[in-house]
Coordinates of C-alpha atoms and ligand atoms in Angstrom, one line a residue:
X580 CA 3.5 5.8 -22.3
X581 CA -0.1 6.6 -21.6
X582 CA -1.2 10.1 -21.1
X583 CA -4.2 10.6 -18.8
X584 CA -6.0 13.9 -18.4
X585 CA -8.2 15.0 -15.6
X586 CA -10.6 17.8 -16.5
X587 CA -11.6 19.9 -13.5
X588 CA -9.5 20.2 -10.2
X589 CA -12.2 20.5 -7.5
X590 CA -12.8 17.7 -5.1
X591 CA -13.0 14.8 -7.4
X592 CA -10.5 16.0 -10.0
X593 CA -7.6 16.7 -7.5
X594 CA -7.7 13.5 -5.6
X595 CA -8.1 11.7 -8.9
X596 CA -4.8 13.3 -10.1
X597 CA -3.2 12.3 -6.9
X598 CA -4.4 8.8 -7.1
X599 CA -3.5 8.4 -10.7
X600 CA 0.0 9.7 -10.0
X601 CA 0.3 7.1 -7.2
X602 CA -1.0 4.2 -9.0
X603 CA 0.5 4.7 -12.5
X604 CA 4.1 4.4 -12.9
X605 CA 6.5 7.3 -13.7
X606 CA 6.5 6.1 -17.3
X607 CA 2.9 7.5 -17.6
X608 CA 2.0 11.1 -17.8
X609 CA -0.8 12.7 -15.8
X610 CA -2.1 16.1 -16.7
X611 CA -5.0 18.3 -15.2
X612 CA -7.0 20.9 -17.1
X613 CA -8.5 23.3 -14.8
X614 CA -10.2 26.8 -14.9
X615 CA -7.5 28.5 -12.8
X616 CA -4.7 27.1 -10.5
X617 CA -6.4 27.0 -7.2
X618 CA -8.3 24.3 -5.3
X619 CA -11.3 25.3 -3.0
X620 CA -12.7 23.0 -0.5
X621 CA -16.5 23.7 -1.5
X622 CA -17.9 22.0 1.9
X623 CA -16.4 25.0 3.7
X624 CA -18.3 27.6 1.7
X625 CA -21.1 27.9 4.0
X626 CA -18.5 29.0 6.7
X627 CA -17.2 31.6 4.3
X628 CA -20.7 33.0 3.9
X629 CA -20.7 34.0 7.5
X630 CA -17.3 35.1 7.8
X631 CA -16.0 32.0 9.9
X632 CA -13.4 31.3 7.0
X633 CA -11.6 33.6 4.5
X634 CA -10.5 32.6 1.1
X635 CA -7.0 31.8 2.2
X636 CA -8.1 29.3 4.7
X637 CA -10.0 27.0 2.3
X638 CA -7.8 27.6 -1.0
X639 CA -4.7 25.7 -2.2
X640 CA -2.4 26.8 -4.8
X641 CA -2.1 23.8 -7.0
X642 CA 0.7 24.9 -9.2
X643 CA 3.4 24.1 -6.7
X644 CA 2.0 21.0 -5.4
X645 CA 1.3 19.6 -8.8
X646 CA 4.8 20.4 -10.1
X647 CA 6.2 18.6 -7.0
X648 CA 4.1 15.5 -8.0
X649 CA 4.9 15.7 -11.5
X650 CA 1.4 16.6 -12.6
X651 CA 1.0 19.0 -15.6
X652 CA -1.4 21.7 -15.0
X653 CA -3.2 23.5 -17.9
X654 CA -4.9 26.4 -16.0
X655 CA -6.5 27.8 -19.2
X656 CA -9.7 25.6 -18.8
X657 CA -11.4 23.6 -21.5
X658 CA -13.5 25.2 -24.1
X659 CA -14.8 22.0 -25.7
X660 CA -14.1 18.3 -25.4
X661 CA -13.8 16.4 -28.7
X662 CA -14.0 12.8 -27.4
X663 CA -14.2 11.3 -31.0
X664 CA -10.7 12.8 -31.5
X665 CA -9.4 12.2 -28.0
X666 CA -8.6 16.0 -27.9
X667 CA -9.5 18.7 -25.4
X668 CA -9.7 22.3 -26.8
X669 CA -8.5 24.7 -24.4
X670 CA -10.0 28.3 -23.8
X671 CA -6.7 29.9 -25.2
X672 CA -7.1 28.0 -28.5
X673 CA -4.5 25.3 -27.7
X674 CA -5.4 21.5 -27.7
X675 CA -4.2 18.5 -25.8
X676 CA -4.7 14.9 -26.7
X677 CA -4.9 12.0 -24.4
X678 CA -5.1 8.3 -24.2
X679 CA -7.7 8.5 -21.3
X680 CA -9.7 11.3 -20.0
X681 CA -11.3 11.7 -16.6
X682 CA -14.0 14.4 -16.6
X683 CA -14.6 16.0 -13.1
X684 CA -15.9 19.3 -14.1
X685 CA -18.5 19.5 -11.4
X686 CA -21.8 21.6 -12.0
X687 CA -22.8 24.7 -13.8
X688 CA -25.0 26.7 -11.7
X689 CA -28.4 27.0 -13.4
X690 CA -29.4 30.4 -11.8
X691 CA -30.8 31.6 -15.3
X692 CA -33.9 29.1 -15.1
X693 CA -35.6 31.4 -12.5
X694 CA -36.3 35.0 -13.1
X695 CA -34.4 37.1 -10.5
X696 CA -32.6 34.3 -8.9
X697 CA -28.8 34.1 -8.4
X698 CA -26.0 36.4 -7.1
X699 CA -26.2 38.6 -10.1
X700 CA -29.9 39.2 -9.2
X701 CA -31.6 39.0 -5.9
X702 CA -30.2 36.0 -4.2
X703 CA -27.0 34.7 -2.6
X704 CA -25.1 31.5 -3.2
X705 CA -22.5 29.4 -1.4
X706 CA -21.7 27.1 -4.2
X707 CA -18.5 28.9 -5.2
X708 CA -16.1 30.6 -2.9
X709 CA -16.6 33.9 -4.9
X710 CA -20.4 33.6 -4.2
X711 CA -19.8 32.8 -0.5
X712 CA -17.7 36.0 -0.1
X713 CA -20.5 38.0 -1.9
X714 CA -23.0 36.2 0.6
X715 CA -20.7 37.3 3.5
X716 CA -21.3 41.0 2.6
X717 CA -24.9 40.5 2.4
X718 CA -25.0 38.9 5.9
X719 CA -23.1 42.0 7.2
X720 CA -26.0 44.1 5.6
X721 CA -28.6 42.0 7.2
X722 CA -27.1 42.0 10.6
X723 CA -26.9 46.1 10.2
X724 CA -30.5 46.1 9.1
X725 CA -32.4 43.0 10.0
X726 CA -35.3 41.6 7.9
X727 CA -36.8 38.3 6.8
X728 CA -34.7 35.4 5.5
X729 CA -35.2 32.7 3.2
X730 CA -32.8 29.6 2.8
X731 CA -33.4 26.5 0.9
X732 CA -33.1 24.7 -2.5
X733 CA -35.0 25.3 -5.8
X734 CA -36.8 22.9 -8.2
X735 CA -34.2 20.4 -9.8
X736 CA -31.7 20.9 -7.1
X737 CA -29.7 17.9 -6.0
X738 CA -27.7 19.4 -3.1
X739 CA -29.7 19.9 0.0
X740 CA -27.2 19.4 2.9
X741 CA -25.6 22.8 2.4
X742 CA -29.0 24.4 2.3
X743 CA -29.9 23.1 5.9
X744 CA -26.2 23.8 6.9
X745 CA -26.4 27.3 5.8
X746 CA -29.8 27.9 7.6
X747 CA -28.5 26.7 11.1
X748 CA -25.1 28.4 10.5
X749 CA -26.8 31.7 9.7
X750 CA -29.1 31.3 12.6
X751 CA -26.0 30.8 14.9
X752 CA -24.3 34.0 13.3
X753 CA -27.4 35.9 13.7
X754 CA -27.7 34.8 17.5
X755 CA -24.2 35.9 18.0
X756 CA -24.8 39.3 16.5
X757 CA -27.9 39.5 18.8
X758 CA -30.2 40.2 15.9
X759 CA -31.8 36.8 15.6
X760 CA -35.1 38.1 17.3
X761 CA -35.5 40.5 14.4
X762 CA -35.1 37.9 11.6
X763 CA -38.1 35.7 10.7
X764 CA -36.5 32.8 8.9
X765 CA -38.3 30.3 6.2
X766 CA -36.8 27.1 4.8
X767 CA -38.1 26.8 1.2
X768 CA -37.4 23.5 -0.5
X769 CA -38.3 21.6 -3.6
X770 CA -38.1 18.4 -1.3
X771 CA -41.5 16.6 -0.7
X772 CA -40.6 16.6 2.9
X773 CA -37.9 18.2 5.3
X774 CA -35.0 15.8 5.4
X775 CA -35.6 14.0 2.2
X776 CA -32.2 15.3 0.9
X777 CA -32.6 13.9 -2.5
X778 CA -32.4 10.5 -1.0
X779 CA -35.8 9.9 0.3
X780 CA -34.4 10.4 3.9
X781 CA -31.7 8.6 5.6
X782 CA -32.4 7.1 9.0
X783 CA -34.3 9.8 10.9
X784 CA -33.3 12.8 8.9
X785 CA -36.9 13.8 8.7
X786 CA -37.5 13.9 12.3
X787 CA -34.0 15.2 13.1
X788 CA -34.2 18.0 10.8
X789 CA -37.9 19.0 11.5
X790 CA -36.9 19.0 15.2
X791 CA -33.9 21.2 14.4
X792 CA -35.9 23.7 12.4
X793 CA -38.6 24.0 15.1
X794 CA -35.9 24.3 17.6
X795 CA -34.6 27.3 15.8
X796 CA -37.8 28.8 15.0
X797 CA -37.3 28.2 11.2
X798 CA -40.7 27.7 9.4
X799 CA -40.7 25.7 6.2
X800 CA -42.4 25.2 2.9
X801 CA -41.8 21.9 1.1
X802 CA -42.9 20.9 -2.5
X803 CA -41.8 24.3 -3.3
X804 CA -41.3 25.6 -6.9
X805 CA -39.8 29.3 -6.9
X806 CA -41.7 31.1 -9.8
X807 CA -39.7 34.5 -9.5
X808 CA -37.6 36.3 -7.1
X809 CA -38.0 40.0 -6.5
X810 CA -35.9 42.4 -4.6
X811 CA -38.1 42.0 -1.5
X812 CA -40.2 38.8 -2.0
X813 CA -40.2 35.3 -3.6
X814 CA -43.1 33.9 -5.5
X815 CA -43.4 30.4 -4.4
X816 CA -45.9 27.7 -5.7
X817 CA -46.6 24.8 -3.4
X818 CA -47.0 21.8 -5.7
X819 CA -49.6 19.0 -4.8
X820 CA -49.2 15.4 -5.7
X821 CA -51.1 15.7 -9.0
X822 CA -48.7 18.5 -10.1
X823 CA -51.3 21.3 -9.5
X824 CA -50.7 24.3 -7.5
X825 CA -51.9 23.6 -3.9
X826 CA -50.9 27.1 -2.5
X827 CA -49.2 30.3 -3.7
X828 CA -47.0 32.1 -1.4
X829 CA -45.4 35.5 -1.4
X830 CA -42.5 35.1 1.0
X831 CA -41.0 38.3 2.1
X832 CA -37.1 38.5 1.9
X833 CA -34.2 40.8 2.9
X834 CA -31.7 38.0 2.4
X835 CA -32.1 34.7 0.5
X836 CA -29.7 31.8 -0.2
X837 CA -31.0 28.9 -2.1
X838 CA -29.1 26.1 -3.9
X839 CA -29.7 26.3 -7.7
X840 CA -30.4 23.4 -10.0
X841 CA -27.2 21.9 -11.5
X842 CA -26.5 21.0 -15.3
X843 CA -23.3 20.1 -17.1
X844 CA -20.8 22.7 -18.0
X845 CA -20.9 24.2 -21.5
X846 CA -17.7 22.4 -22.6
X847 CA -19.4 19.1 -22.5
X848 CA -23.2 20.0 -23.1
X849 CA -24.8 18.6 -26.3
X850 CA -22.0 15.9 -27.1
X851 CA -23.9 13.0 -28.7
X852 CA -23.3 9.9 -26.6
X853 CA -21.4 11.7 -23.9
X854 CA -23.9 13.5 -22.0
X855 CA -27.8 13.5 -21.1
X856 CA -30.0 16.2 -22.2
X857 CA -28.9 18.4 -19.1
X858 CA -25.2 17.9 -19.8
X859 CA -24.4 15.3 -17.3
X860 CA -21.9 12.6 -18.4
X861 CA -23.3 9.1 -18.9
X862 CA -21.3 6.3 -17.4
X863 CA -21.6 2.6 -17.1
X864 CA -20.9 0.7 -13.7
X865 CA -17.2 1.2 -14.1
X866 CA -17.6 5.0 -14.3
X867 CA -16.7 4.6 -18.1
X868 CA -18.7 6.3 -20.8
X869 CA -20.5 3.7 -23.0
X870 CA -20.0 5.6 -26.3
X871 CA -16.2 6.7 -25.6
X872 CA -14.6 3.9 -23.7
X873 CA -11.3 6.0 -23.0
X874 CA -13.6 8.6 -21.2
X875 CA -14.4 8.2 -17.4
X876 CA -16.3 10.7 -15.2
X877 CA -16.3 11.3 -11.6
X878 CA -18.4 13.7 -9.2
X879 CA -21.2 16.1 -9.6
X880 CA -20.8 16.1 -13.4
X881 CA -22.0 12.4 -13.6
X882 CA -25.5 11.5 -14.8
X883 CA -27.6 9.8 -11.9
X884 CA -31.2 9.3 -12.1
X885 CA -33.6 10.7 -9.2
X886 CA -34.6 8.2 -6.4
X887 CA -38.3 8.3 -7.4
X888 CA -41.1 10.7 -8.6
X889 CA -41.7 13.8 -6.5
X890 CA -44.3 16.6 -7.0
X891 CA -41.3 19.0 -7.8
X892 CA -38.2 17.7 -9.4
X893 CA -35.5 16.7 -6.9
X894 CA -32.0 15.4 -8.0
X895 CA -29.7 12.9 -6.2
X896 CA -26.8 14.5 -4.3
X897 CA -23.3 13.5 -5.1
X898 CA -21.3 13.7 -2.1
X899 CA -17.7 13.2 -0.8
X900 CA -17.7 9.4 -0.1
X901 CA -19.6 8.7 -3.3
X902 CA -17.1 10.9 -5.2
X903 CA -14.1 9.3 -3.6
X904 CA -15.5 5.9 -4.5
X905 CA -16.0 7.0 -8.1
X906 CA -12.1 8.3 -8.1
X907 CA -10.8 5.0 -6.7
X908 CA -12.8 2.9 -9.1
X909 CA -11.9 5.0 -12.2
X910 CA -8.0 5.0 -11.3
X911 CA -8.2 1.3 -11.0
X912 CA -9.9 0.8 -14.2
X913 CA -7.7 3.1 -16.1
X914 CA -4.5 1.2 -14.7
X915 CA -6.2 -2.1 -15.8
X916 CA -6.7 -0.8 -19.3
X917 CA -3.2 0.6 -19.6
X918 CA -2.0 -3.1 -18.5
X919 CA -4.3 -4.4 -21.3
X920 CA -6.9 -5.9 -18.8
X921 CA -10.6 -5.1 -18.6
X922 CA -12.0 -2.6 -15.9
X923 CA -13.1 -4.5 -12.8
X924 CA -13.7 -1.8 -10.1
X925 CA -17.3 -0.9 -9.4
X926 CA -17.7 2.2 -6.9
X927 CA -20.2 1.6 -4.3
X928 CA -21.9 5.1 -4.4
X929 CA -22.8 5.2 -0.6
X930 CA -23.7 8.3 1.0
X931 CA -21.7 9.5 4.1
X932 CA -22.2 12.9 5.4
X933 CA -21.6 15.3 8.0
X934 CA -23.9 18.4 8.0
X935 CA -22.6 21.3 10.2
X936 CA -25.1 23.3 12.0
X937 CA -22.7 26.0 13.5
X938 CA -22.5 24.5 16.9
X939 CA -24.0 21.0 16.4
X940 CA -25.0 18.9 13.3
X941 CA -26.3 15.8 11.9
X942 CA -24.4 12.9 10.4
X943 CA -25.8 10.1 8.3
X944 CA -24.7 7.0 6.3
X945 CA -26.8 5.6 3.5
X946 CA -25.6 2.1 2.1
X947 CA -26.8 1.9 -0.6
X948 CA -27.6 5.4 -1.6
X949 CA -31.1 4.3 -3.0
X950 CA -33.6 2.7 -0.4
X951 CA -34.2 0.0 0.7
X952 CA -30.8 -0.1 2.4
X953 CA -28.4 -2.3 4.4
X954 CA -27.2 0.7 6.4
X955 CA -29.7 3.5 7.0
X956 CA -28.2 5.7 9.8
X957 CA -28.4 9.2 11.2
X958 CA -27.3 10.9 14.3
X959 CA -26.9 14.4 15.6
X960 CA -24.8 16.4 18.3
X961 CA -21.9 18.8 18.8
X962 CA -19.4 16.0 17.7
X963 CA -20.6 16.6 14.2
X964 CA -19.7 20.3 14.3
X965 CA -16.1 19.3 15.8
X966 CA -15.8 16.4 13.3
X967 CA -16.3 18.4 10.4
X968 CA -13.8 21.1 11.5
X969 CA -11.2 18.3 12.0
X970 CA -12.1 16.8 8.7
X971 CA -11.8 20.1 6.9
X972 CA -8.3 20.7 8.2
X973 CA -7.2 17.0 7.5
X974 CA -8.4 17.1 4.0
X975 CA -6.7 20.6 3.1
X976 CA -3.5 19.4 4.8
X977 CA -3.4 16.4 2.5
X978 CA -4.4 18.4 -0.6
X979 CA -1.5 20.8 0.2
X980 CA 0.9 17.9 0.7
X981 CA -0.2 16.4 -2.8
X982 CA -1.0 13.1 -1.0
X983 CA -4.0 10.9 -2.0
X984 CA -5.8 9.6 1.0
X985 CA -9.0 7.8 1.5
X986 CA -10.6 10.7 3.3
X987 CA -14.3 9.9 3.4
X988 CA -13.5 6.1 3.6
X989 CA -11.5 6.9 6.9
X990 CA -14.3 9.2 8.1
X991 CA -16.9 6.3 7.5
X992 CA -14.9 3.7 9.0
X993 CA -13.3 5.4 12.0
X994 CA -15.2 8.7 13.0
X995 CA -18.5 6.9 12.4
X996 CA -17.3 3.5 13.6
X997 CA -18.4 1.7 10.5
X998 CA -16.1 -1.0 9.5
X999 CA -17.8 -2.6 6.5
X1000 CA -18.4 0.3 4.3
X1001 CA -16.4 -0.6 1.1
X1002 CA -15.6 2.1 -1.4
X1003 CA -15.3 -0.2 -4.4
X1004 CA -16.1 -3.8 -5.3
X1005 CA -13.4 -5.5 -7.5
X1006 CA -14.7 -8.1 -9.8
X1007 CA -12.6 -11.3 -10.1
X1008 CA -10.6 -11.4 -13.2
X1009 CA -12.3 -13.3 -16.0
Ligands
LIG841 C1 -21.8 24.5 -0.9 C2 -21.7 23.0 -0.9 C3 -21.3 22.3 0.1 C4 -21.1 20.8 0.1 N1 -20.8 20.2 1.3 C5 -20.5 18.9 1.2 C6 -20.1 18.3 2.3 O1 -20.0 18.8 3.5 N2 -19.9 17.0 2.2 C7 -19.8 16.3 1.1 O2 -19.7 15.1 0.9 N3 -20.3 16.9 0.0 C8 -20.6 18.2 0.0 N4 -20.9 18.9 -1.2 C9 -21.2 18.2 -2.4 C10 -19.8 17.8 -3.3 O3 -18.9 17.0 -2.5 C11 -19.2 19.1 -3.7 O4 -19.9 19.7 -4.6 C12 -17.9 18.8 -4.5 O5 -17.1 20.0 -4.7 C13 -18.1 18.3 -5.7 O6 -16.9 17.8 -6.5 P1 -16.5 17.8 -7.9 O7 -15.1 17.5 -8.1 O8 -17.7 16.9 -8.7 O9 -16.8 19.3 -8.5 P2 -16.1 20.6 -8.0 O10 -15.5 20.4 -6.8 O11 -17.2 21.7 -8.2 O12 -14.9 21.0 -9.1 C14 -15.2 21.2 -10.5 C15 -13.9 21.8 -10.9 O13 -14.0 21.8 -12.4 C16 -13.5 23.0 -12.9 N5 -14.0 23.5 -14.1 C17 -15.3 23.9 -14.4 N6 -15.4 24.2 -15.6 C18 -14.2 23.8 -16.3 C19 -13.8 24.0 -17.6 N7 -14.5 24.5 -18.6 N8 -12.4 23.5 -17.8 C20 -11.6 22.9 -16.9 N9 -12.2 22.9 -15.5 C21 -13.4 23.3 -15.3 C22 -13.7 24.0 -11.7 O14 -12.9 24.9 -11.7 C23 -13.6 23.1 -10.5 O15 -12.3 23.3 -10.1 C24 -21.2 20.4 -1.1 C25 -21.7 21.0 -2.3 C26 -21.9 22.4 -2.1 C27 -22.3 23.1 -3.6

């Protein structure tokens, strides 16, 4: 019997546990270590931030569904991984051992890297449902007492889609509340241009997003480094190509929501051979760690280099389709190893995204993720908003049922009409 332990039950870890359970026979054991027993659908957090969803709508109690699927849940969370000993130290002092481990612990949010930044200081966040609920209270205050708004993503961020989403969703919420005319809005981003998205743009994302920002009366500052946040303003340096400060801005704020830079969680940071200096897990093309061959990693916790040099550091986003491809490849490769074969599945890491703007949205497909590409497609319209709502319902229904599904693959192949977007490439057996 092999024991496979997934650490982290977010978007990647939960579907990995379901796929492992389906792929491996009942003679093998699948366990999950998570901080808590509840799954949150992170892509819905921007809606929670304006009160269009509450916690219950986007949360799933994993205890019952895991028990039904015969997946053991350790909800204490991991204190430290000990890959040399094939052991996970839990936060309550217990330890569990494994034959294979899949790390899916997502990001630690690096708010502390900027003075005055984060939900414990002067800005809001939608990265976690708890933050999004706090942001909702701040939105209510903003509606009661309108003032300037800043939305965006700081230096080193890698997740830009939700920043654009939240800008347009908040714009819609403020229009609905009839106070938008008293709220100047500025989009402040480390991207070198609007619509770069950490991917050097996809299709016409530059044109589409600039157009949307103009149409919604949202000004923007690119190449932005946030130096400090104060209760009523942000101190922002606009950085030139040569790295010098081109312009200094004092941007007034009554409400700010900016995506932070990410880093690996404490339980994995600084483990020689496992992580890079920011604590992201090093993997080979099979999602396998080169130093610890029984360790795989999926999702936001994986180390991926940026697409190119930019005046302000900009990371590569790790989105649903890409994460799903990492999951399917990892499950295939662990199954191969259990059967005494060599890993042969390589995830394609394509980017397929729907970004909701409250009453419309943009969609894009990048294949491969890094340009030049074979597919470099973007589109916009009301259909994106409706597709994203339908997708959320479908995803949560499947998570509640304990069924693994090629969610993003279906979206790419059916909703977006693309029939050749493969999640994984299987190498022929040697
Ligand atoms: C606001 C927002 C919106 C997004 N919207 C989209 C979108 O619309 N489409 C898209 O494709 N992508 C989107 N993304 C990107 C990406 O799909 C999500 O970030 C996704 O949740 C990443 O999945 P993950 O499994 O890597 O991490 P997560 O979903 O964050 O899961 C990490 C898990 O690890 C657990 N964990 C943390 N520390 C420990 C520990 N010490 N021990 C045990 N468990 C631990 C956490 O509790 C959590 O359950 C969005 C990201 C954000 C932040």
